[in-house]
Amino acid sequence: MGKKDDTGIYYASHNVLSQYASFLDLDESLYSPVIRSYEDAFQIIEARSLTPRIDGITAAVQAMYSAHPSVAPSSHGPICKYPPNDAKSCVTITQPDMHRLKSGGELNDSIIEFYLKYITANTPVTSRLRVHVFSTYFFTRLRRTPDLSSSFDYDAVKRWTKDVDIFDNHLLVIPVHQAHHWSLILVVRPGDVGSGRRAMNPRPDDNSSFFGPCILYLDSLGGTKRRGIQLIRRYLKEEWTVRRPGEDADFADTYYFPDIAISNMPKQLNVTDCGLFVLLFAHYFIQFRCPEINIAKSAWVSPRDREKAITEAQWSKWFSPLIEPYWARAVFSNAVLSLTPDYLESYAAKAEAGVGVGDSSDSDIEMEPPVSPASPVSPPYVLPRSPQSGQMHPTPMMRTTPGNARRWLDMSGSKGGSPVGPGRGVAEIFGGMALRDTSSVASYATPLLPPSVPEECGSDEIRTLGAADRARMDDILHRTEMEAAIEVSSDDTGSSDIEGMSSRLKTLKRVHPPKARVGPGRGDGTMSAEDLFAEVSPSSPMPRVPSFTKSRLPIDYRHSKTGKPTLVPPQRKDQLKRANKPRGSPGRVQEQPTRKRKPATSRLVLDPEPEEVDVSDPSSSEAGKTPTPPRNRVRLSRFTPVPSFSPLDHHLRLGMVRPGATPRTGSGAVKSNREREREQVARRETQQTSVTPGVTSARADRRGKWEEVPENATRTPQGRKSAYSSLVADTPGMY
Amino acid sequence: MDGDKHDEKQKTKAPADTESADGKKIRIKVRGLTGEEVYFSMKAVTPMKKLFDAYCKKNGLDQSSVRFTLDGERIGDEATAKELDLQDGDLIEVMHYQVGGM
C-alpha cells in the first residue's frame, strides 16, 4: 500500500516502482539504494533506461531507413503505425513524436490519439466498457470553423460519427486541445439522457452506472471549461436529433445530466505533463479504475446525490502526480515500442519487394487551381501570394501594397532606379530571404503609383531617404569649413532657422560645385548629396514637391507670444500663392524680400515683423553672384529639409527654443548650432557666478523663509550625492 | 452542408462505378488550414503519400506539421483512394499539429 508524505500527496506504492522497472527490464538493484525518494528512483531509472531506449530505437529505425534509401520516407520516418493494417484510420508515430515521450517532453496529437485508441483496444474485455474515443481534432473543429466565422460547427463533424452510434456507448472520451493545453471531457452514459431510459439505479455489474449520465471535465491545471461543456451539450443535442429522431432528450438539463468539473484530482506539478495527465485520466476511466463512489448500490439515487458523491470522492488519492507521469512515459513508450518490430518488418518486406511508398513520380497526380470556398467568407488572415506564380510570398508578414512596394524600391538601393542612393537593401532587411531584384517587387504592385505627397507636406519626403544619406548630408553640413562659409555669407540674420538652413544649403552648393561624374555616384559606388541632386532630371516622373521653406507652410512656425505656431494671416495668402507658382510661369514676380528687423533688445521682445523670404529661389539673394542653375537643380529644393537633423534646429522649428532669446554678438550673424549652444552654456555660467552667497533664491522667498539655500548643493545631482555621502560618513552606524 | 454535397456526389457517381478501373482518376477536394479548397485528381490506386507530398510542396508546408484527415480519422500515407472508399469530390481536411504542455 502507499504512504502519505508530509505534504499530503499520495505516493505510489513500491509496486508501481517495481512495475515500472519491470517494464524496462531493470533490476531492483538499480532503484533500491535510492528508495528513500521515489522521484529520485524514477528519475534515475528514466535517465538510465527510458531515454537511452528511445534514443536507441530511433537510431535503429533511422539506420534501417538509410539502408533502403530508395524507398525511405523523406524525413522523420515513422516508428510505428496504429492500427497496423487499417487504411481508414492510421496514427503514425514518428521519431520526433517518440522523443516527446522523454522526460520533459510535451505530448502532441499523434501520441494522444495513439494511446487513447491503444488503451481502448487493449483493455481486457471483461472490464471493458463500450468506449468511443473522439479525435483530438474533434473539439477543435467543433469549436470553430477554420475561418472563425462560427463558434459552433456541427456540420464539420457531422460525418465523423457516421459509422458509430455514440449513444450506445458507456463512455465518450473527448480530448480537448486549447491554447497549448490538453484537457479531457468525458461523457458518461449519454444515451441515458433520453426520456425513455432514465434509470437511476446503479447496477453493481456496470461501473459506469455509478456515474450515471453526466459530463466530467478533467483539467490537470484545474480549469472548469463551462463554455466547452456547453458546446458538447449542443453537439449531443444535434447528434441525438440525427440519430434518434422522434425520441426526446434534454441535453441542456443540468439536473439529470450534470456537468462536473472534478477539482481535487491530481494536478500536474510542472508545465509539460498535461498530455500525460489526460492520457492517465483516460487510461483509468476506460478501465474504470476510479476512486470509490459512495453510492448505495441497487437503490434509486437522485441525480443530486450522485453529483455530490462524485464530487466528494477521493480523487486526490487517485494516483500520485509526482510519480505517475514517470510511469506513464514508460508505459506509453512501451506501447509504441511493442508495435515497432512488426512495423519495421513489414516495411523492410515492402522495401525488398520494391513496393515502396517512396517512389515519387508526380505524373499521376495533378492539382487544379484553387477554388474559393463555397461560402464567400473572407478568412481573417490570408498569406499574400504573388499574382504570377501563386507561390507563397517570401515575406508573408508584410502585405504587398503599392505603398510597400514603393518603400522597398526606395530602400533597395540605386539599382532599381531610386534616386536616393544606397540605403538599406531588401536583403539586409529580410536577412537573405530577399527577392532577387527589385523589378519583381515592383511587379507585385501594379500599377506602381507615383508617391503621392500632399502639398505643403514636404517633410514626408524625408522618409524616402536612407539613413546613410542622412548621415552623410548631416556630415557635410557640419564641416567646419562649411560653418565658416556660412558665417561669412549669411547676413540675413533675421531669418529663422529654416531659412538659415536653406541659405546654408545654398552656400554648400556654391562651395562644393558638382564634381565631374563618370557614372551615377562617385567612383566608389557611393553617392554624394550633390549626386543625389543631379540624379533628378526634369523628365523624372516624380511630381514636383514643394520645398520646406517657411513661406510654403500653411502654419507659421515662428513664435507668437505663447510660443505656439500660429496660422498665416490671410493678407499674406497671395504672397504664398505667388511663392508656390511653378518656376517657369511667365507671371512670376521676383520680389526682393524685406529685411526689416529690430535688434533683439531683450529676451521678452519678439520679432515684431516676420519677413517673407523665398530662399529656395536662387535669384532672390545671391542671384548676381551665382549663375542660375539648370532647371533640374532647382527641383532639388525638395531635399532642403534634410539638413534639419540637428536637434537644436528641430527644437527651434517646433518653437521649443526661441531664437530671439539667443544673445547675438557682433553684427548678429547667424550662429552655427554649436556656437549657439556654447554661448548658452557660457551665459548660464555667468548667471550662476553672479549669484552672491548672500542672495536667497526665489524658492526660499516663496516659502516666506529667508534662509540661505545653496542652489547647486541641493539641486544638482552632484550636490545631492555629496550631501548623501557626507551623511553616510557622519553616521558610522548606519551601514 | 458537406453531407448533402457528398450524398449528391454519390448519387451521380453510382452509374459510373462500374467503370472505376484502376486507371481512372478521381477528383479529391483538399481543404487547407485557412479553409481554402484545392482539387487534386489522382488514380484510385495511387498511394495518398503522393497527394500529401504534392500538397505540402505547393503550400510550402512541412509534412510532419500537418495531418490529413478524412471524416476525422487520420489517413495513412500508404492508403489508396480505393481502400479509403474515396468518391469523386470527397473532402480531405488538413489539420495543424497540436502540442500541449501547460
PDB file of N, CA and C in Angstrom, chain B residues 3 7 12 14 25-26 47 60 78:
ATOM      1  N   GLY B   3     -22.372  17.099 -45.929  1.00  0.00           N
ATOM      2  CA  GLY B   3     -23.008  15.812 -46.081  1.00  0.00           C
ATOM      3  C   GLY B   3     -23.930  15.791 -47.288  1.00  0.00           C
ATOM      4  N   ASP B   7     -23.709  13.320 -50.523  1.00  0.00           N
ATOM      5  CA  ASP B   7     -24.809  12.465 -50.976  1.00  0.00           C
ATOM      6  C   ASP B   7     -25.083  12.672 -52.460  1.00  0.00           C
ATOM      7  N   THR B  12     -24.864  10.736 -58.145  1.00  0.00           N
ATOM      8  CA  THR B  12     -24.497  10.913 -59.549  1.00  0.00           C
ATOM      9  C   THR B  12     -23.385   9.958 -59.946  1.00  0.00           C
ATOM     10  N   ALA B  14     -23.002   6.886 -58.930  1.00  0.00           N
ATOM     11  CA  ALA B  14     -23.365   5.473 -58.874  1.00  0.00           C
ATOM     12  C   ALA B  14     -23.278   4.742 -60.219  1.00  0.00           C
ATOM     13  N   LYS B  25      -9.165   8.299 -62.991  1.00  0.00           N
ATOM     14  CA  LYS B  25      -8.791   9.299 -61.999  1.00  0.00           C
ATOM     15  C   LYS B  25     -10.026   9.830 -61.294  1.00  0.00           C
ATOM     16  N   ILE B  26      -9.854  10.134 -60.029  1.00  0.00           N
ATOM     17  CA  ILE B  26     -10.933  10.752 -59.276  1.00  0.00           C
ATOM     18  C   ILE B  26     -10.442  12.101 -58.770  1.00  0.00           C
ATOM     19  N   PRO B  47      -0.956   5.701 -53.965  1.00  0.00           N
ATOM     20  CA  PRO B  47      -0.944   5.939 -52.512  1.00  0.00           C
ATOM     21  C   PRO B  47      -1.097   7.425 -52.192  1.00  0.00           C
ATOM     22  N   GLY B  60       4.224  24.885 -49.324  1.00  0.00           N
ATOM     23  CA  GLY B  60       5.393  25.159 -48.509  1.00  0.00           C
ATOM     24  C   GLY B  60       5.264  24.677 -47.078  1.00  0.00           C
ATOM     25  N   GLU B  78       0.146   5.288 -46.905  1.00  0.00           N
ATOM     26  CA  GLU B  78       0.183   4.177 -47.853  1.00  0.00           C
ATOM     27  C   GLU B  78      -1.196   3.825 -48.385  1.00  0.00           C
TER      28      GLU B  78
END
